Amino acid sequence: MKVPLIDLQAQFLNLQPEIHQAIESVLASQKFILGEEGRSLESRIAELTQTSFAVGCASGTDALLLSLRAVGIGPGDEVITTAYSFFATGGMISWIGAVPVFVDIDPGTFNLLPEQVGKKITAKTKAILAVHLFGQCCSIEQLLPFNLPVIEDAAQAIGSMRNGKPAGSIGISGCFSFFPTKNLGAYGDGGMIVTSDETLAKKLKMLRAHGQESQRYYHSFIGTNSRLDELQAAVLRVKLKYLQQWNEKRAANAAYYNERLKDLPLEIPVIDAANTSNFHQYVIRSKNRDRLKNYLADQGIGTGIYYPLILPLQPCFSELGYKAGDFPNAEECSTTSLALPVYPELTAEQLEFVVHHIFHFLQ
């Protein structure tokens, strides 16, 4: 038996007729940029996240970049964020000339420690970039009293909740990724920004289109080309209908793992009582991580390491002066974390196969 970390083919086969119809409709229209498919998707994502506006863009990375620019972040500004995330989180802060200031994480939830944020605020701090990692929201309400713009990196958290509020709706803006392996994945790159700030939404729409507002070739400021095309929007509109049931199946798979693995010598995910996670990833921690990963691979079971080197210790950030030992929790997670298959198309037999071999290795 083979159990990949994610099986996009299984999802596609279930949706194939609808997907083909959606794509063919766009092809027939010959409207590929900023058309009705994109506007409809934006409306539905705004409704899902209980926000007033949604702005499609070319990727989750661009969603972060555009949000940072829209709130006025520029060269020399400091933005506080987590030490443990996908590279785009810290990378986009640096890309616009600002300085990422990292804080350590809670090793149970993998999310930033709010109590460390206040200690890192200086006169140069202009925003907080809060990550909801693996589908679980961070304690974002503890960041709001700092009176700084809080941008939510919700790339992995579409459909997740914090105290009954959707991920992406709590800060000044929320950034989503539609990378193919996400819970809601396109057939290429894609992203979305949500906000309830009308002025910010207007600026985001201009930024994604070279700083144009309504009249072509007249530019109020310098933007870029970052638009979600109609083909991807059409695919996402089809998939969005199934997002809730897919997330519920992921949660059921996670519950199965929790029950079966709870007595083994490893750490299973800790979900904050205030959260409803979409279980974008199901990440365990084991001191024998590398040996376990290799063993499972030999049995045909796919796993993933997210992330093997924390952001502050990446070579490109060496000039910031961080060193090994500065972020002990994040560093430990980078050597012990292992993502197991949790996608909704997993069968009961596949789940049992994974559990069986983890037992065989650890006992």
Short mmCIF file of C-alpha atoms in Angstrom, two decimals:
data_model
loop_
_atom_site.label_atom_id
_atom_site.label_comp_id
_atom_site.label_asym_id
_atom_site.label_seq_id
_atom_site.Cartn_x
_atom_site.Cartn_y
_atom_site.Cartn_z
CA MET A 1 0.00 0.00 0.00
CA LYS A 2 1.13 3.54 -0.79
CA VAL A 3 0.10 6.53 1.31
CA PRO A 4 1.42 9.82 -0.10
CA LEU A 5 1.67 12.91 2.08
CA ILE A 6 -1.04 14.40 -0.14
CA ASP A 7 -2.94 12.94 -3.09
CA LEU A 8 -4.13 15.67 -5.45
CA GLN A 9 -5.07 13.11 -8.08
CA ALA A 10 -7.69 11.57 -5.79
CA GLN A 11 -9.30 14.96 -5.25
CA PHE A 12 -9.27 15.78 -8.97
CA LEU A 13 -10.93 12.50 -9.95
CA ASN A 14 -13.83 13.28 -7.61
CA LEU A 15 -14.32 16.74 -9.15
CA GLN A 16 -13.27 16.13 -12.76
CA PRO A 17 -16.61 16.88 -14.52
CA GLU A 18 -17.18 20.10 -12.55
CA ILE A 19 -13.61 21.25 -13.04
CA HIS A 20 -13.71 20.67 -16.78
CA GLN A 21 -17.00 22.54 -17.08
CA ALA A 22 -15.66 25.52 -15.11
CA ILE A 23 -12.49 25.74 -17.19
CA GLU A 24 -14.34 25.38 -20.46
CA SER A 25 -16.69 28.19 -19.45
CA VAL A 26 -13.74 30.54 -18.98
CA LEU A 27 -12.21 29.46 -22.27
CA ALA A 28 -15.49 30.12 -24.04
CA SER A 29 -15.71 33.60 -22.53
CA GLN A 30 -12.10 34.49 -23.45
CA LYS A 31 -12.01 36.70 -20.34
CA PHE A 32 -8.96 35.76 -18.30
CA ILE A 33 -8.07 38.68 -16.01
CA LEU A 34 -10.20 40.45 -13.36
CA GLY A 35 -13.49 39.09 -14.62
CA GLU A 36 -16.68 37.69 -13.17
CA GLU A 37 -15.11 34.44 -11.91
CA GLY A 38 -12.64 36.37 -9.78
CA ARG A 39 -15.23 38.81 -8.50
CA SER A 40 -17.57 35.98 -7.57
CA LEU A 41 -14.80 34.14 -5.74
CA GLU A 42 -13.82 37.30 -3.88
CA SER A 43 -17.43 37.74 -2.76
CA ARG A 44 -17.65 34.16 -1.52
CA ILE A 45 -14.32 34.31 0.33
CA ALA A 46 -15.39 37.55 2.00
CA GLU A 47 -18.59 35.83 3.09
CA LEU A 48 -16.67 32.78 4.36
CA THR A 49 -14.32 34.94 6.41
CA GLN A 50 -17.04 37.34 7.59
CA THR A 51 -15.16 40.30 6.16
CA SER A 52 -16.35 43.14 3.94
CA PHE A 53 -13.81 42.86 1.14
CA ALA A 54 -11.63 40.26 -0.55
CA VAL A 55 -8.92 41.00 -3.09
CA GLY A 56 -7.56 38.21 -5.28
CA CYS A 57 -3.86 38.20 -6.11
CA ALA A 58 -1.23 36.01 -7.73
CA SER A 59 -0.06 34.03 -4.68
CA GLY A 60 -0.07 33.81 -0.91
CA THR A 61 3.39 35.37 -0.96
CA ASP A 62 2.03 38.35 -2.88
CA ALA A 63 -0.85 38.59 -0.41
CA LEU A 64 1.71 39.19 2.33
CA LEU A 65 3.71 41.61 0.22
CA LEU A 66 0.70 43.66 -0.83
CA SER A 67 -0.65 43.77 2.73
CA LEU A 68 2.66 44.99 4.11
CA ARG A 69 2.85 47.70 1.46
CA ALA A 70 -0.78 48.69 1.91
CA VAL A 71 -0.31 49.41 5.62
CA GLY A 72 2.73 51.53 4.84
CA ILE A 73 5.64 49.27 5.72
CA GLY A 74 8.86 50.36 4.06
CA PRO A 75 12.66 50.43 4.33
CA GLY A 76 13.98 50.49 7.88
CA ASP A 77 10.67 49.64 9.53
CA GLU A 78 10.54 46.66 11.88
CA VAL A 79 7.87 43.97 11.67
CA ILE A 80 7.57 41.38 14.44
CA THR A 81 6.81 37.84 13.39
CA THR A 82 7.37 34.19 14.29
CA ALA A 83 10.67 32.37 13.98
CA TYR A 84 8.87 29.26 12.72
CA SER A 85 7.02 29.54 9.44
CA PHE A 86 7.27 29.18 5.68
CA PHE A 87 9.96 31.44 4.22
CA ALA A 88 7.55 33.98 2.68
CA THR A 89 6.60 35.23 6.15
CA GLY A 90 10.03 36.68 6.87
CA GLY A 91 11.08 36.97 3.26
CA MET A 92 8.42 39.48 2.24
CA ILE A 93 9.26 41.73 5.18
CA SER A 94 12.85 41.88 3.96
CA TRP A 95 11.84 42.13 0.30
CA ILE A 96 10.32 45.58 0.85
CA GLY A 97 13.35 46.73 2.83
CA ALA A 98 11.90 46.29 6.31
CA VAL A 99 13.48 44.27 9.10
CA PRO A 100 11.90 41.04 10.40
CA VAL A 101 12.09 40.78 14.17
CA PHE A 102 11.55 37.21 15.27
CA VAL A 103 10.00 35.72 18.41
CA ASP A 104 9.96 32.14 19.65
CA ILE A 105 6.99 29.77 19.56
CA ASP A 106 4.89 27.58 21.80
CA PRO A 107 6.16 24.07 20.97
CA GLY A 108 2.68 22.64 21.47
CA THR A 109 0.83 24.82 18.96
CA PHE A 110 3.86 25.88 16.84
CA ASN A 111 2.57 29.48 16.98
CA LEU A 112 4.33 32.60 18.25
CA LEU A 113 4.43 33.46 21.94
CA PRO A 114 2.50 36.74 22.41
CA GLU A 115 4.35 37.51 25.63
CA GLN A 116 7.58 37.82 23.67
CA VAL A 117 6.13 40.31 21.21
CA GLY A 118 5.88 43.17 23.70
CA LYS A 119 9.55 42.75 24.60
CA LYS A 120 10.57 43.24 20.96
CA ILE A 121 8.62 46.43 20.24
CA THR A 122 10.75 49.51 19.56
CA ALA A 123 10.16 52.95 18.05
CA LYS A 124 10.81 51.35 14.66
CA THR A 125 8.13 48.65 15.03
CA LYS A 126 5.37 49.33 12.54
CA ALA A 127 3.41 46.06 12.36
CA ILE A 128 3.01 42.49 13.56
CA LEU A 129 2.78 39.63 11.06
CA ALA A 130 0.94 36.86 12.91
CA VAL A 131 1.04 33.35 11.45
CA HIS A 132 -1.67 30.71 11.91
CA LEU A 133 0.55 27.69 11.37
CA PHE A 134 -0.65 24.26 10.18
CA GLY A 135 -4.25 25.53 10.26
CA GLN A 136 -4.37 26.60 13.91
CA CYS A 137 -4.81 30.27 14.77
CA CYS A 138 -2.29 31.95 17.03
CA SER A 139 -3.43 33.90 20.10
CA ILE A 140 -4.04 36.93 17.94
CA GLU A 141 -6.32 38.70 20.40
CA GLN A 142 -3.29 39.15 22.67
CA LEU A 143 -1.52 41.06 19.90
CA LEU A 144 -4.23 43.66 19.27
CA PRO A 145 -3.62 45.75 22.44
CA PHE A 146 -0.17 46.73 21.14
CA ASN A 147 -1.98 49.18 18.81
CA LEU A 148 0.00 48.11 15.77
CA PRO A 149 -1.40 46.86 12.47
CA VAL A 150 -1.73 43.07 12.77
CA ILE A 151 -1.56 41.24 9.46
CA GLU A 152 -2.69 37.63 9.57
CA ASP A 153 -0.64 35.12 7.60
CA ALA A 154 -3.53 32.71 7.24
CA ALA A 155 -2.04 30.95 4.21
CA GLN A 156 -2.63 27.57 5.86
CA ALA A 157 -5.76 28.43 7.81
CA ILE A 158 -8.72 28.93 5.48
CA GLY A 159 -11.83 27.81 7.32
CA SER A 160 -10.17 27.83 10.74
CA MET A 161 -11.64 29.75 13.66
CA ARG A 162 -10.43 31.60 16.76
CA ASN A 163 -13.01 32.28 19.49
CA GLY A 164 -15.71 31.88 16.85
CA LYS A 165 -14.09 34.34 14.43
CA PRO A 166 -12.73 33.15 11.07
CA ALA A 167 -9.01 33.19 10.46
CA GLY A 168 -8.17 36.30 8.47
CA SER A 169 -10.97 38.43 9.94
CA ILE A 170 -9.34 39.51 13.20
CA GLY A 171 -6.38 41.66 12.13
CA ILE A 172 -6.27 44.57 9.69
CA SER A 173 -5.99 42.04 6.86
CA GLY A 174 -5.82 38.30 6.34
CA CYS A 175 -3.65 36.62 3.71
CA PHE A 176 -4.53 33.29 2.10
CA SER A 177 -2.66 31.01 -0.28
CA PHE A 178 -4.26 28.82 -2.92
CA PHE A 179 -1.10 26.84 -3.64
CA PRO A 180 -2.21 23.43 -5.00
CA THR A 181 -1.53 21.54 -1.77
CA LYS A 182 -3.53 23.91 0.44
CA ASN A 183 -6.95 22.90 1.82
CA LEU A 184 -8.39 25.10 -0.93
CA GLY A 185 -5.89 24.73 -3.73
CA ALA A 186 -5.76 26.09 -7.27
CA TYR A 187 -4.14 24.43 -10.28
CA GLY A 188 -1.22 26.82 -10.01
CA ASP A 189 -0.43 29.78 -7.79
CA GLY A 190 -3.09 32.04 -6.34
CA GLY A 191 -3.82 34.12 -3.26
CA MET A 192 -6.39 36.31 -1.56
CA ILE A 193 -6.43 39.17 0.95
CA VAL A 194 -9.47 39.87 3.12
CA THR A 195 -10.22 42.97 5.15
CA SER A 196 -13.11 45.00 6.52
CA ASP A 197 -11.23 48.27 6.00
CA GLU A 198 -12.61 49.88 2.84
CA THR A 199 -9.67 52.24 2.37
CA LEU A 200 -7.21 49.38 2.68
CA ALA A 201 -9.20 47.23 0.22
CA LYS A 202 -9.15 50.03 -2.34
CA LYS A 203 -5.39 50.41 -1.97
CA LEU A 204 -4.84 46.66 -2.28
CA LYS A 205 -6.80 46.57 -5.53
CA MET A 206 -4.65 49.37 -6.88
CA LEU A 207 -1.41 47.81 -5.70
CA ARG A 208 -2.17 44.55 -7.53
CA ALA A 209 -2.67 46.50 -10.79
CA HIS A 210 0.40 48.77 -11.00
CA GLY A 211 -1.19 51.46 -8.85
CA GLN A 212 -4.08 52.07 -11.24
CA GLU A 213 -7.52 52.87 -9.88
CA SER A 214 -10.20 53.03 -12.54
CA GLN A 215 -8.59 54.75 -15.52
CA ARG A 216 -6.08 52.65 -17.42
CA TYR A 217 -2.54 53.96 -17.81
CA TYR A 218 -2.95 56.49 -15.01
CA HIS A 219 -1.03 55.43 -11.91
CA SER A 220 -1.58 56.98 -8.48
CA PHE A 221 1.41 55.16 -7.03
CA ILE A 222 3.78 52.35 -7.89
CA GLY A 223 2.20 48.93 -7.64
CA THR A 224 2.87 45.60 -9.27
CA ASN A 225 1.15 42.97 -11.42
CA SER A 226 -0.43 40.48 -9.03
CA ARG A 227 -3.85 39.31 -10.13
CA LEU A 228 -5.71 36.04 -9.64
CA ASP A 229 -6.60 34.88 -13.15
CA GLU A 230 -10.06 33.68 -14.17
CA LEU A 231 -9.05 30.05 -14.77
CA GLN A 232 -7.77 29.68 -11.23
CA ALA A 233 -10.77 31.52 -9.81
CA ALA A 234 -13.12 29.18 -11.67
CA VAL A 235 -11.35 26.12 -10.27
CA LEU A 236 -11.42 27.58 -6.77
CA ARG A 237 -15.13 28.36 -7.01
CA VAL A 238 -15.79 24.67 -7.68
CA LYS A 239 -13.59 23.54 -4.83
CA LEU A 240 -14.90 26.08 -2.34
CA LYS A 241 -18.23 24.23 -2.23
CA TYR A 242 -16.43 21.27 -0.67
CA LEU A 243 -14.06 23.09 1.69
CA GLN A 244 -16.11 22.63 4.85
CA GLN A 245 -16.60 18.90 4.38
CA TRP A 246 -12.94 18.48 3.44
CA ASN A 247 -11.90 20.33 6.60
CA GLU A 248 -14.27 18.20 8.67
CA LYS A 249 -12.75 15.03 7.19
CA ARG A 250 -9.26 16.30 7.99
CA ALA A 251 -10.38 16.91 11.57
CA ALA A 252 -11.80 13.37 11.74
CA ASN A 253 -8.51 11.96 10.45
CA ALA A 254 -6.64 14.02 13.04
CA ALA A 255 -8.92 12.71 15.79
CA TYR A 256 -8.19 9.17 14.66
CA TYR A 257 -4.46 9.78 14.87
CA ASN A 258 -4.85 11.45 18.27
CA GLU A 259 -6.66 8.46 19.72
CA ARG A 260 -4.35 5.85 18.24
CA LEU A 261 -1.05 7.63 18.90
CA LYS A 262 -1.71 9.19 22.30
CA ASP A 263 0.16 6.54 24.31
CA LEU A 264 3.25 6.39 22.13
CA PRO A 265 6.54 8.17 22.95
CA LEU A 266 5.88 11.17 20.72
CA GLU A 267 4.06 14.50 20.90
CA ILE A 268 0.72 14.82 19.09
CA PRO A 269 -0.68 18.22 18.06
CA VAL A 270 -2.06 20.48 20.79
CA ILE A 271 -5.14 22.43 19.72
CA ASP A 272 -5.91 25.51 21.80
CA ALA A 273 -9.41 25.36 23.30
CA ALA A 274 -10.25 28.66 21.57
CA ASN A 275 -9.44 27.22 18.14
CA THR A 276 -11.10 25.16 15.47
CA SER A 277 -8.30 23.97 13.20
CA ASN A 278 -8.64 23.06 9.54
CA PHE A 279 -5.73 20.61 10.02
CA HIS A 280 -3.84 21.77 6.98
CA GLN A 281 -1.07 19.66 8.47
CA TYR A 282 -1.05 17.03 11.20
CA VAL A 283 2.37 17.44 12.78
CA ILE A 284 3.78 15.15 15.44
CA ARG A 285 7.10 15.57 17.23
CA SER A 286 9.58 12.77 17.82
CA LYS A 287 13.15 12.72 19.06
CA ASN A 288 13.69 9.96 16.49
CA ARG A 289 12.17 12.09 13.73
CA ASP A 290 14.68 11.39 10.97
CA ARG A 291 14.79 7.64 11.57
CA LEU A 292 10.99 7.50 11.75
CA LYS A 293 10.68 9.48 8.51
CA ASN A 294 13.07 7.15 6.71
CA TYR A 295 11.32 4.06 8.05
CA LEU A 296 7.89 5.29 6.96
CA ALA A 297 9.28 6.14 3.51
CA ASP A 298 10.50 2.56 3.20
CA GLN A 299 6.93 1.41 3.85
CA GLY A 300 5.52 3.71 1.15
CA ILE A 301 4.23 6.37 3.56
CA GLY A 302 4.87 10.01 2.69
CA THR A 303 5.73 12.53 5.38
CA GLY A 304 7.03 16.10 5.43
CA ILE A 305 9.34 18.25 7.54
CA TYR A 306 7.95 21.72 8.15
CA TYR A 307 10.46 23.33 8.69
CA PRO A 308 14.02 21.98 8.87
CA LEU A 309 15.72 25.36 9.45
CA ILE A 310 14.00 28.18 11.30
CA LEU A 311 13.78 31.62 9.71
CA PRO A 312 16.29 33.52 11.89
CA LEU A 313 19.01 30.98 11.09
CA GLN A 314 18.50 31.05 7.31
CA PRO A 315 21.69 32.18 5.54
CA CYS A 316 19.88 35.11 3.91
CA PHE A 317 19.10 36.55 7.36
CA SER A 318 22.64 36.17 8.73
CA GLU A 319 23.17 39.93 8.83
CA LEU A 320 20.45 40.18 11.49
CA GLY A 321 22.86 38.53 13.92
CA TYR A 322 20.74 35.70 15.28
CA LYS A 323 22.52 32.56 16.45
CA ALA A 324 21.72 29.00 17.43
CA GLY A 325 20.06 28.93 20.84
CA ASP A 326 18.20 32.24 20.47
CA PHE A 327 14.89 30.47 19.74
CA PRO A 328 15.06 27.18 21.68
CA ASN A 329 11.45 26.09 21.13
CA ALA A 330 11.47 26.75 17.41
CA GLU A 331 14.87 25.10 17.03
CA GLU A 332 13.69 21.98 18.85
CA CYS A 333 10.60 21.78 16.65
CA SER A 334 12.74 22.05 13.53
CA THR A 335 14.56 18.85 14.54
CA THR A 336 11.58 16.88 15.85
CA SER A 337 8.49 17.80 13.77
CA LEU A 338 7.03 15.45 11.18
CA ALA A 339 3.82 15.90 9.17
CA LEU A 340 1.71 12.81 8.54
CA PRO A 341 -0.84 12.37 5.73
CA VAL A 342 -4.14 13.95 6.77
CA TYR A 343 -5.81 14.88 3.47
CA PRO A 344 -9.57 14.21 3.26
CA GLU A 345 -9.41 11.46 0.63
CA LEU A 346 -7.48 9.11 2.96
CA THR A 347 -9.24 5.79 3.42
CA ALA A 348 -9.67 4.00 6.75
CA GLU A 349 -7.22 1.37 5.51
CA GLN A 350 -4.59 3.99 4.72
CA LEU A 351 -4.96 5.64 8.12
CA GLU A 352 -4.59 2.29 9.86
CA PHE A 353 -1.57 1.49 7.69
CA VAL A 354 0.16 4.69 8.83
CA VAL A 355 -0.64 4.05 12.49
CA HIS A 356 0.43 0.41 12.28
CA HIS A 357 3.87 1.31 11.03
CA ILE A 358 4.37 4.12 13.55
CA PHE A 359 3.56 1.58 16.28
CA HIS A 360 5.95 -0.95 14.72
CA PHE A 361 8.77 1.61 14.72
CA LEU A 362 8.24 3.03 18.22
CA GLN A 363 7.39 -0.10 20.18
#
